[in-house]
């Protein structure tokens, strides 16, 4: 790996030199183990500790197949799917790997007693398999996490509808929290030249997810002038939704859980912010009973902020805790667009407020290649900025996942893989200087 890292750090290594570099038989990776998938049985989700399940160890280099690429990973990031993987919720990801392994002799590689996790990366192409023409060794890339087979007609208008659609590093093996990752070539996109490795790695999953969920016609189809309620607006996902709303002429109403997080939203340019803890909103009376009076109080506060208007779009991802309130406060004919469910997967709401007011609930899951490419293009142009707050070493990945699990973080949490330190990989210093305050916004909290 030293020869590979030296070639990357040199910054001007030609393609033929990368092609001549020997590949190792094994590499360092962050894994969970199949024989530990019951280790948290009987515990509540918040009691499950990712630090106990995530391992950093050497694993065998996978075979490179057609349409695939091996990437030297300089940096990756923590997403909530890595938290779910580490606590084996809602199911063990080894069920995904077993199912994928039955697809073909080549996918059998993924069904292993260990799972290399991680759904983000920034790095350099090392090798490409047969049929890959668009990417060459030495290309500096980021990867989105959509893995598709596209043998069914269902996915050819929107690849997210492919029956064999999976999230790389979560429902497939050989993910990005490692020194080397295996991806399909149609996951690759150019690395934004003004960002460091860790900054470039951090937007991938959440930026693309927010783009489809809020901007794309496959999601809410946000337009100028829309009022958009954004839960967790300073977090890894919500911080991109806030930027897209501001960038697209909408008005974000940012919901956060502390004054520090409220200030981050204001620093991004949002004027309407609700600190739900300061307002002491309690949408549930107990584990089984929601409180419509609190929904009503929440709606009144929104209208006070907007000058009497309800929200056109609710950007939902907490799930169980907030979903009833989200449906209630959306305007007549409005849209609740939902992905993830970080507070619980079983959503409950009063359907009278949905059907009688002609509201829509839209499910949104990650993004297709076109949407991911557009989201990455906005990053590369300096119109949307990474929300990286800090980076950990790969050996500290358990703590990084723990911090995300316990909501102790701001924005996005990065992980240095091959990169020996932060701050490397910048190619366009002029564009970086122009946006340095925005790039560092979440680090300065």
Tab-separated table of C-alpha atoms in Angstrom:
chain	number	residue	atom	x	y	z
A	1	UNK	CA	0.000	0.000	0.000
A	2	UNK	CA	2.957	2.335	0.523
A	3	UNK	CA	3.714	2.443	-3.224
A	4	UNK	CA	0.065	3.223	-3.948
A	5	UNK	CA	-0.069	5.983	-1.344
A	6	UNK	CA	3.214	7.491	-2.555
A	7	UNK	CA	1.847	7.626	-6.117
A	8	UNK	CA	-1.301	9.409	-4.937
A	9	UNK	CA	0.545	11.874	-2.725
A	10	UNK	CA	2.875	12.774	-5.597
A	11	UNK	CA	-0.143	14.275	-7.362
A	12	UNK	CA	1.219	13.897	-10.891
A	13	UNK	CA	1.648	10.138	-11.292
A	14	UNK	CA	0.717	9.118	-14.873
A	15	UNK	CA	-1.835	6.476	-15.772
A	16	UNK	CA	0.756	3.945	-16.898
A	17	UNK	CA	2.519	4.170	-13.539
A	18	UNK	CA	-0.723	3.369	-11.732
A	19	UNK	CA	-1.308	0.445	-14.075
A	20	UNK	CA	2.146	-0.912	-13.171
A	21	UNK	CA	1.617	-0.687	-9.413
A	22	UNK	CA	1.272	-4.123	-7.784
A	23	UNK	CA	-1.954	-4.686	-5.868
A	24	UNK	CA	-1.763	-6.157	-2.373
A	25	UNK	CA	-3.300	-9.515	-1.543
A	26	UNK	CA	-5.018	-7.971	1.470
A	27	UNK	CA	-5.935	-4.530	2.791
A	28	UNK	CA	-7.150	-2.799	5.975
A	29	UNK	CA	-10.882	-2.429	6.336
A	30	UNK	CA	-13.654	-1.694	8.813
A	31	UNK	CA	-15.848	-4.760	9.278
A	32	UNK	CA	-18.648	-6.325	11.236
A	33	UNK	CA	-18.616	-10.082	11.900
A	34	UNK	CA	-21.396	-12.533	11.149
A	35	UNK	CA	-20.762	-14.534	14.335
A	36	UNK	CA	-21.493	-11.404	16.393
A	37	UNK	CA	-24.831	-10.462	14.850
A	38	UNK	CA	-26.755	-11.453	17.995
A	39	UNK	CA	-24.441	-9.621	20.395
A	40	UNK	CA	-26.981	-6.869	21.141
A	41	UNK	CA	-30.077	-9.049	21.439
A	42	UNK	CA	-32.382	-7.785	24.181
A	43	UNK	CA	-30.991	-4.251	24.241
A	44	UNK	CA	-32.784	-1.079	23.217
A	45	UNK	CA	-31.333	0.660	20.158
A	46	UNK	CA	-29.744	3.489	22.140
A	47	UNK	CA	-28.010	0.980	24.406
A	48	UNK	CA	-26.267	-0.750	21.486
A	49	UNK	CA	-22.666	0.410	21.118
A	50	UNK	CA	-21.136	0.486	17.603
A	51	UNK	CA	-17.664	0.485	19.153
A	52	UNK	CA	-18.172	-3.135	20.194
A	53	UNK	CA	-19.160	-4.373	16.736
A	54	UNK	CA	-16.882	-2.469	14.358
A	55	UNK	CA	-13.469	-4.017	13.745
A	56	UNK	CA	-10.428	-2.748	11.830
A	57	UNK	CA	-8.572	-5.669	10.295
A	58	UNK	CA	-6.894	-7.069	7.195
A	59	UNK	CA	-9.177	-8.706	4.629
A	60	UNK	CA	-8.527	-10.385	1.281
A	61	UNK	CA	-8.622	-8.265	-1.873
A	62	UNK	CA	-11.775	-9.216	-3.843
A	63	UNK	CA	-11.743	-10.417	-7.432
A	64	UNK	CA	-12.359	-7.619	-9.949
A	65	UNK	CA	-15.316	-8.353	-12.229
A	66	UNK	CA	-16.728	-6.852	-15.436
A	67	UNK	CA	-17.931	-3.270	-15.118
A	68	UNK	CA	-16.155	-2.819	-11.796
A	69	UNK	CA	-13.247	-0.815	-10.403
A	70	UNK	CA	-10.878	-1.067	-7.472
A	71	UNK	CA	-10.379	2.278	-5.735
A	72	UNK	CA	-7.609	3.348	-3.376
A	73	UNK	CA	-9.664	5.057	-0.672
A	74	UNK	CA	-8.123	8.208	0.746
A	75	UNK	CA	-11.122	9.109	2.907
A	76	UNK	CA	-14.643	7.980	3.680
A	77	UNK	CA	-17.427	9.083	6.020
A	78	UNK	CA	-19.971	7.831	8.535
A	79	UNK	CA	-23.586	7.496	7.456
A	80	UNK	CA	-26.502	6.286	9.498
A	81	UNK	CA	-26.548	3.052	7.514
A	82	UNK	CA	-23.152	2.236	9.038
A	83	UNK	CA	-24.676	2.822	12.463
A	84	UNK	CA	-27.533	0.464	11.582
A	85	UNK	CA	-25.044	-2.103	10.303
A	86	UNK	CA	-22.993	-1.887	13.496
A	87	UNK	CA	-26.001	-2.487	15.757
A	88	UNK	CA	-27.555	-5.063	13.384
A	89	UNK	CA	-30.786	-3.114	12.864
A	90	UNK	CA	-33.403	-3.315	11.483
A	91	UNK	CA	-31.945	-6.648	10.345
A	92	UNK	CA	-28.418	-7.946	10.137
A	93	UNK	CA	-26.781	-6.867	6.871
A	94	UNK	CA	-25.557	-10.434	6.474
A	95	UNK	CA	-29.095	-11.243	5.249
A	96	UNK	CA	-28.470	-8.748	2.397
A	97	UNK	CA	-25.114	-10.324	1.579
A	98	UNK	CA	-26.556	-13.832	1.571
A	99	UNK	CA	-29.335	-12.766	-0.805
A	100	UNK	CA	-26.932	-10.933	-3.112
A	101	UNK	CA	-24.581	-13.890	-3.088
A	102	UNK	CA	-27.276	-16.090	-4.596
A	103	UNK	CA	-27.642	-13.816	-7.636
A	104	UNK	CA	-24.662	-15.127	-9.632
A	105	UNK	CA	-21.305	-16.876	-9.273
A	106	UNK	CA	-19.628	-13.432	-9.300
A	107	UNK	CA	-21.803	-11.941	-6.561
A	108	UNK	CA	-21.026	-14.941	-4.366
A	109	UNK	CA	-17.870	-12.952	-3.468
A	110	UNK	CA	-20.037	-10.705	-1.295
A	111	UNK	CA	-21.406	-13.464	0.937
A	112	UNK	CA	-18.643	-13.643	3.521
A	113	UNK	CA	-18.453	-14.063	7.305
A	114	UNK	CA	-17.381	-10.419	7.497
A	115	UNK	CA	-18.860	-7.284	5.958
A	116	UNK	CA	-16.645	-4.370	4.851
A	117	UNK	CA	-18.899	-1.368	5.489
A	118	UNK	CA	-19.099	2.239	4.319
A	119	UNK	CA	-21.084	3.999	1.584
A	120	UNK	CA	-18.858	7.004	0.803
A	121	UNK	CA	-15.366	7.429	-0.593
A	122	UNK	CA	-12.941	9.787	-2.229
A	123	UNK	CA	-9.906	8.222	-3.807
A	124	UNK	CA	-8.075	7.108	-6.945
A	125	UNK	CA	-8.885	4.428	-9.509
A	126	UNK	CA	-6.355	1.578	-9.335
A	127	UNK	CA	-7.804	-1.016	-11.725
A	128	UNK	CA	-10.858	-1.388	-13.929
A	129	UNK	CA	-12.530	-4.575	-15.094
A	130	UNK	CA	-13.619	-5.617	-18.593
A	131	UNK	CA	-16.111	-3.259	-20.201
A	132	UNK	CA	-15.011	-0.143	-18.295
A	133	UNK	CA	-14.006	2.625	-20.695
A	134	UNK	CA	-14.933	5.911	-19.016
A	135	UNK	CA	-12.495	5.629	-16.091
A	136	UNK	CA	-8.752	4.969	-16.122
A	137	UNK	CA	-6.220	4.199	-13.394
A	138	UNK	CA	-5.097	7.415	-11.713
A	139	UNK	CA	-8.457	9.202	-12.017
A	140	UNK	CA	-9.414	11.046	-8.833
A	141	UNK	CA	-12.987	10.128	-8.004
A	142	UNK	CA	-15.797	10.057	-5.518
A	143	UNK	CA	-18.395	7.284	-5.471
A	144	UNK	CA	-22.128	7.357	-4.960
A	145	UNK	CA	-23.623	4.309	-3.291
A	146	UNK	CA	-26.198	3.019	-5.800
A	147	UNK	CA	-25.404	-0.495	-6.997
A	148	UNK	CA	-27.647	-1.829	-9.780
A	149	UNK	CA	-27.645	-4.790	-12.161
A	150	UNK	CA	-30.083	-3.301	-14.760
A	151	UNK	CA	-31.040	-6.659	-16.257
A	152	UNK	CA	-34.721	-5.891	-15.664
A	153	UNK	CA	-36.668	-3.286	-17.684
A	154	UNK	CA	-38.001	-1.789	-14.445
A	155	UNK	CA	-34.882	0.221	-13.722
A	156	UNK	CA	-34.309	1.789	-17.110
A	157	UNK	CA	-36.418	4.906	-16.568
A	158	UNK	CA	-35.173	5.331	-12.982
A	159	UNK	CA	-32.378	3.054	-11.818
A	160	UNK	CA	-33.656	3.281	-8.241
A	161	UNK	CA	-36.544	1.079	-9.429
A	162	UNK	CA	-34.240	-1.741	-10.534
A	163	UNK	CA	-35.325	-4.886	-8.635
A	164	UNK	CA	-31.635	-5.556	-7.995
A	165	UNK	CA	-30.945	-2.057	-6.628
A	166	UNK	CA	-28.740	-2.092	-3.544
A	167	UNK	CA	-26.822	0.357	-1.398
A	168	UNK	CA	-23.101	-0.302	-1.739
A	169	UNK	CA	-21.340	-0.924	1.571
A	170	UNK	CA	-24.662	-1.639	3.279
A	171	UNK	CA	-26.406	-4.222	1.103
A	172	UNK	CA	-23.178	-5.185	-0.681
A	173	UNK	CA	-19.715	-5.961	0.612
A	174	UNK	CA	-16.332	-4.230	0.032
A	175	UNK	CA	-17.481	-0.742	1.071
A	176	UNK	CA	-15.652	2.544	1.464
A	177	UNK	CA	-14.409	2.421	5.060
A	178	UNK	CA	-11.230	0.712	3.935
A	179	UNK	CA	-7.918	1.232	2.154
A	180	UNK	CA	-9.370	-0.289	-1.035
A	181	UNK	CA	-12.987	-0.501	-2.179
A	182	UNK	CA	-14.760	-2.418	-4.936
A	183	UNK	CA	-17.389	-0.423	-6.855
A	184	UNK	CA	-19.273	-0.581	-10.113
A	185	UNK	CA	-17.876	1.895	-12.611
A	186	UNK	CA	-21.258	3.638	-12.873
A	187	UNK	CA	-20.901	4.662	-9.246
A	188	UNK	CA	-17.942	6.895	-10.048
A	189	UNK	CA	-17.952	10.677	-10.402
A	190	UNK	CA	-15.142	13.259	-10.621
A	191	UNK	CA	-13.711	14.385	-7.301
A	192	UNK	CA	-14.404	18.116	-6.724
A	193	UNK	CA	-10.978	19.647	-7.298
A	194	UNK	CA	-11.196	22.364	-4.625
A	195	UNK	CA	-11.866	19.960	-1.763
A	196	UNK	CA	-9.596	17.837	0.380
A	197	UNK	CA	-10.011	14.066	0.338
A	198	UNK	CA	-12.047	14.048	3.536
A	199	UNK	CA	-14.233	16.948	2.413
A	200	UNK	CA	-14.879	15.332	-0.969
A	201	UNK	CA	-15.800	12.021	0.662
A	202	UNK	CA	-18.364	13.497	3.025
A	203	UNK	CA	-21.232	14.678	0.750
A	204	UNK	CA	-21.814	11.563	-1.411
A	205	UNK	CA	-24.652	9.637	0.190
A	206	UNK	CA	-26.415	12.453	2.030
A	207	UNK	CA	-26.033	15.100	-0.683
A	208	UNK	CA	-27.460	12.808	-3.364
A	209	UNK	CA	-30.225	11.637	-1.028
A	210	UNK	CA	-31.235	15.226	-0.232
A	211	UNK	CA	-31.144	16.187	-3.915
A	212	UNK	CA	-33.551	13.441	-4.984
A	213	UNK	CA	-35.763	13.838	-1.925
A	214	UNK	CA	-36.200	17.598	-2.202
A	215	UNK	CA	-35.243	18.807	-5.698
A	216	UNK	CA	-35.817	15.947	-8.148
A	217	UNK	CA	-39.141	15.273	-9.860
A	218	UNK	CA	-38.814	11.812	-8.277
A	219	UNK	CA	-39.068	13.465	-4.863
A	220	UNK	CA	-40.805	16.658	-3.771
A	221	UNK	CA	-39.965	18.661	-6.908
A	222	UNK	CA	-39.237	21.802	-4.894
A	223	UNK	CA	-39.844	25.121	-6.673
A	224	UNK	CA	-39.047	28.754	-5.986
A	225	UNK	CA	-41.084	30.223	-3.147
A	226	UNK	CA	-41.880	26.913	-1.441
A	227	UNK	CA	-41.864	26.803	2.345
A	228	UNK	CA	-39.841	23.718	3.289
A	229	UNK	CA	-39.845	22.295	6.814
A	230	UNK	CA	-36.504	20.545	7.386
A	231	UNK	CA	-36.070	18.274	10.381
A	232	UNK	CA	-32.522	17.992	11.714
A	233	UNK	CA	-31.536	20.916	9.521
A	234	UNK	CA	-27.954	21.118	10.765
A	235	UNK	CA	-27.315	17.372	10.519
A	236	UNK	CA	-25.653	15.265	7.864
A	237	UNK	CA	-28.770	15.065	5.669
A	238	UNK	CA	-30.695	18.170	6.714
A	239	UNK	CA	-27.743	20.490	6.175
A	240	UNK	CA	-27.783	19.651	2.455
A	241	UNK	CA	-31.554	20.043	2.290
A	242	UNK	CA	-31.161	23.495	3.850
A	243	UNK	CA	-28.586	24.459	1.226
A	244	UNK	CA	-30.728	23.145	-1.639
A	245	UNK	CA	-33.738	25.085	-0.365
A	246	UNK	CA	-31.751	28.313	-0.114
A	247	UNK	CA	-30.030	27.716	-3.446
A	248	UNK	CA	-33.330	26.977	-5.183
A	249	UNK	CA	-35.298	30.017	-4.048
A	250	UNK	CA	-37.323	28.230	-1.368
A	251	UNK	CA	-37.686	29.224	2.284
A	252	UNK	CA	-36.369	26.621	4.737
A	253	UNK	CA	-37.930	26.358	8.183
A	254	UNK	CA	-35.116	24.635	10.039
A	255	UNK	CA	-35.890	22.400	13.016
A	256	UNK	CA	-32.952	21.716	15.332
A	257	UNK	CA	-32.337	20.586	18.901
A	258	UNK	CA	-29.965	23.222	20.332
A	259	UNK	CA	-28.957	26.851	19.999
A	260	UNK	CA	-25.571	25.829	18.568
A	261	UNK	CA	-27.349	23.950	15.774
A	262	UNK	CA	-29.726	26.864	15.257
A	263	UNK	CA	-26.733	29.152	14.745
A	264	UNK	CA	-25.321	26.805	12.095
A	265	UNK	CA	-28.580	27.144	10.144
A	266	UNK	CA	-28.433	30.923	10.428
A	267	UNK	CA	-24.846	30.854	9.247
A	268	UNK	CA	-25.987	28.917	6.184
A	269	UNK	CA	-28.423	31.740	5.457
A	270	UNK	CA	-31.651	30.394	6.960
A	271	UNK	CA	-33.764	32.988	8.777
A	272	UNK	CA	-36.540	30.755	10.141
A	273	UNK	CA	-35.295	28.356	12.801
A	274	UNK	CA	-37.118	26.344	15.479
A	275	UNK	CA	-35.209	24.971	18.462
A	276	UNK	CA	-37.548	22.124	19.363
A	277	UNK	CA	-35.921	21.572	22.753
A	278	UNK	CA	-36.154	25.221	23.731
A	279	UNK	CA	-39.830	25.152	22.710
A	280	UNK	CA	-40.209	21.837	24.597
A	281	UNK	CA	-42.255	20.118	21.916
A	282	UNK	CA	-43.455	16.682	23.028
A	283	UNK	CA	-45.323	15.062	20.158
A	284	UNK	CA	-45.899	11.853	22.144
A	285	UNK	CA	-47.695	11.647	25.498
A	286	UNK	CA	-46.267	8.172	25.996
A	287	UNK	CA	-44.886	5.337	23.849
A	288	UNK	CA	-48.293	4.663	22.279
A	289	UNK	CA	-50.123	7.992	22.251
A	290	UNK	CA	-49.376	11.110	20.214
A	291	UNK	CA	-50.500	14.591	21.275
A	292	UNK	CA	-52.408	16.518	18.558
A	293	UNK	CA	-52.331	19.634	20.746
A	294	UNK	CA	-48.558	19.687	20.308
A	295	UNK	CA	-48.970	19.282	16.543
A	296	UNK	CA	-51.260	22.291	16.621
A	297	UNK	CA	-48.819	24.332	18.711
A	298	UNK	CA	-46.046	23.416	16.294
A	299	UNK	CA	-48.147	24.518	13.314
A	300	UNK	CA	-48.950	27.839	14.953
A	301	UNK	CA	-45.253	28.531	15.517
A	302	UNK	CA	-44.513	27.756	11.866
A	303	UNK	CA	-47.199	30.201	10.736
A	304	UNK	CA	-45.801	32.875	13.053
A	305	UNK	CA	-42.431	32.493	11.351
A	306	UNK	CA	-43.771	32.407	7.784
A	307	UNK	CA	-46.257	35.243	8.092
A	308	UNK	CA	-49.292	32.963	8.237
A	309	UNK	CA	-48.348	30.318	5.664
A	310	UNK	CA	-48.204	26.555	6.143
A	311	UNK	CA	-45.377	24.502	4.698
A	312	UNK	CA	-45.493	23.206	1.123
A	313	UNK	CA	-42.967	20.433	1.717
A	314	UNK	CA	-41.823	18.547	4.795
A	315	UNK	CA	-38.343	17.028	4.502
A	316	UNK	CA	-38.802	13.959	6.730
A	317	UNK	CA	-36.193	11.556	8.016
A	318	UNK	CA	-36.571	11.173	11.825
A	319	UNK	CA	-39.631	8.963	11.251
A	320	UNK	CA	-41.706	7.728	14.154
A	321	UNK	CA	-41.105	10.616	16.548
A	322	UNK	CA	-42.062	13.389	14.118
A	323	UNK	CA	-44.174	11.877	11.351
A	324	UNK	CA	-47.585	12.602	12.862
A	325	UNK	CA	-46.643	16.246	13.304
A	326	UNK	CA	-45.239	16.398	9.764
A	327	UNK	CA	-48.486	15.224	8.191
A	328	UNK	CA	-50.506	17.634	10.332
A	329	UNK	CA	-48.551	20.831	9.579
A	330	UNK	CA	-48.261	20.367	5.805
A	331	UNK	CA	-50.516	22.691	3.816
A	332	UNK	CA	-53.502	21.419	1.867
A	333	UNK	CA	-52.159	19.746	-1.253
A	334	UNK	CA	-48.641	19.697	0.141
A	335	UNK	CA	-46.044	16.941	0.219
A	336	UNK	CA	-44.356	14.972	2.968
A	337	UNK	CA	-41.273	13.349	1.456
A	338	UNK	CA	-39.612	10.749	3.624
A	339	UNK	CA	-36.402	8.758	3.713
A	340	UNK	CA	-34.850	6.864	6.596
A	341	UNK	CA	-36.405	6.648	10.054
A	342	UNK	CA	-33.722	7.398	12.589
A	343	UNK	CA	-36.166	7.528	15.514
A	344	UNK	CA	-38.135	4.444	14.479
A	345	UNK	CA	-39.451	2.703	11.352
A	346	UNK	CA	-43.133	2.390	12.331
A	347	UNK	CA	-44.784	5.709	11.443
A	348	UNK	CA	-48.182	6.731	12.812
A	349	UNK	CA	-50.302	9.664	11.714
A	350	UNK	CA	-53.953	10.740	11.620
A	351	UNK	CA	-55.072	9.951	8.092
A	352	UNK	CA	-57.888	12.530	8.189
A	353	UNK	CA	-55.274	15.260	7.848
A	354	UNK	CA	-53.837	13.507	4.812
A	355	UNK	CA	-56.818	12.339	2.766
A	356	UNK	CA	-59.221	15.196	3.473
A	357	UNK	CA	-56.548	17.775	2.658
A	358	UNK	CA	-55.210	16.046	-0.447
A	359	UNK	CA	-51.672	15.778	0.879
A	360	UNK	CA	-49.123	13.353	-0.526
A	361	UNK	CA	-46.565	11.121	1.167
A	362	UNK	CA	-43.634	10.372	-1.139
A	363	UNK	CA	-41.052	7.733	-0.305
A	364	UNK	CA	-37.525	8.621	-1.386
A	365	UNK	CA	-34.468	6.386	-1.241
A	366	UNK	CA	-30.970	7.535	-2.161
A	367	UNK	CA	-30.720	8.704	-5.818
A	368	UNK	CA	-30.096	7.454	-9.323
A	369	UNK	CA	-26.834	8.091	-11.194
A	370	UNK	CA	-28.154	11.195	-12.952
A	371	UNK	CA	-29.366	12.730	-9.680
A	372	UNK	CA	-26.131	11.831	-7.924
A	373	UNK	CA	-24.102	13.326	-10.777
A	374	UNK	CA	-26.091	16.590	-10.622
A	375	UNK	CA	-25.687	16.776	-6.851
A	376	UNK	CA	-21.935	16.196	-7.152
A	377	UNK	CA	-21.719	18.784	-9.962
A	378	UNK	CA	-23.164	21.422	-7.640
A	379	UNK	CA	-20.490	20.546	-5.083
A	380	UNK	CA	-17.782	20.785	-7.751
A	381	UNK	CA	-19.079	24.203	-8.829
A	382	UNK	CA	-18.983	25.558	-5.288
A	383	UNK	CA	-22.749	26.079	-5.147
A	384	UNK	CA	-23.341	23.463	-2.438
A	385	UNK	CA	-20.700	22.917	0.231
A	386	UNK	CA	-19.577	19.948	2.311
A	387	UNK	CA	-20.780	19.946	5.894
A	388	UNK	CA	-17.820	18.110	7.411
A	389	UNK	CA	-17.383	18.926	11.093
A	390	UNK	CA	-14.475	16.647	12.001
A	391	UNK	CA	-12.551	13.608	10.835
A	392	UNK	CA	-11.420	10.495	12.659
A	393	UNK	CA	-8.706	8.018	11.809
A	394	UNK	CA	-9.833	4.619	10.583
A	395	UNK	CA	-8.796	3.111	13.919
A	396	UNK	CA	-11.284	5.463	15.613
A	397	UNK	CA	-14.220	4.508	13.397
A	398	UNK	CA	-16.117	2.902	16.283
A	399	UNK	CA	-16.125	6.196	18.156
A	400	UNK	CA	-17.149	8.052	15.004
A	401	UNK	CA	-20.162	5.748	14.531
A	402	UNK	CA	-21.000	6.020	18.229
A	403	UNK	CA	-21.057	9.810	17.992
A	404	UNK	CA	-23.467	9.663	15.045
A	405	UNK	CA	-25.624	7.062	16.822
A	406	UNK	CA	-25.905	9.311	19.892
A	407	UNK	CA	-26.311	12.517	17.849
A	408	UNK	CA	-23.147	14.000	19.352
A	409	UNK	CA	-21.987	15.328	15.989
A	410	UNK	CA	-22.675	18.272	13.717
A	411	UNK	CA	-23.049	17.934	9.965
A	412	UNK	CA	-21.031	15.034	8.588
A	413	UNK	CA	-18.274	12.994	10.234
A	414	UNK	CA	-15.342	11.957	8.037
A	415	UNK	CA	-12.862	9.083	8.298
A	416	UNK	CA	-9.284	9.179	7.017
A	417	UNK	CA	-8.440	5.896	5.301
A	418	UNK	CA	-5.188	5.979	3.298
A	419	UNK	CA	-4.814	9.743	3.745
A	420	UNK	CA	-2.114	10.218	6.421
A	421	UNK	CA	-3.527	13.574	7.540
A	422	UNK	CA	-6.258	16.070	6.799
A	423	UNK	CA	-5.917	18.817	4.205
A	424	UNK	CA	-4.533	16.798	1.285
A	425	UNK	CA	-5.857	16.435	-2.259
A	426	UNK	CA	-6.739	20.035	-3.169
A	427	UNK	CA	-6.145	20.755	-6.872
A	428	UNK	CA	-8.093	24.014	-7.450
A	429	UNK	CA	-6.806	26.427	-4.810
A	430	UNK	CA	-8.459	29.474	-6.357
A	431	UNK	CA	-11.982	28.066	-6.089
A	432	UNK	CA	-11.219	26.814	-2.603
A	433	UNK	CA	-10.112	30.259	-1.447
A	434	UNK	CA	-13.351	31.733	-2.785
A	435	UNK	CA	-15.474	29.405	-0.652
A	436	UNK	CA	-13.205	28.666	2.299
A	437	UNK	CA	-15.590	30.095	4.903
A	438	UNK	CA	-18.473	27.955	3.654
A	439	UNK	CA	-16.242	24.880	3.448
A	440	UNK	CA	-15.150	25.339	7.065
A	441	UNK	CA	-18.562	26.388	8.403
A	442	UNK	CA	-19.241	23.191	10.318
A	443	UNK	CA	-15.662	22.876	11.544
A	444	UNK	CA	-15.802	26.276	13.195
A	445	UNK	CA	-18.676	25.417	15.514
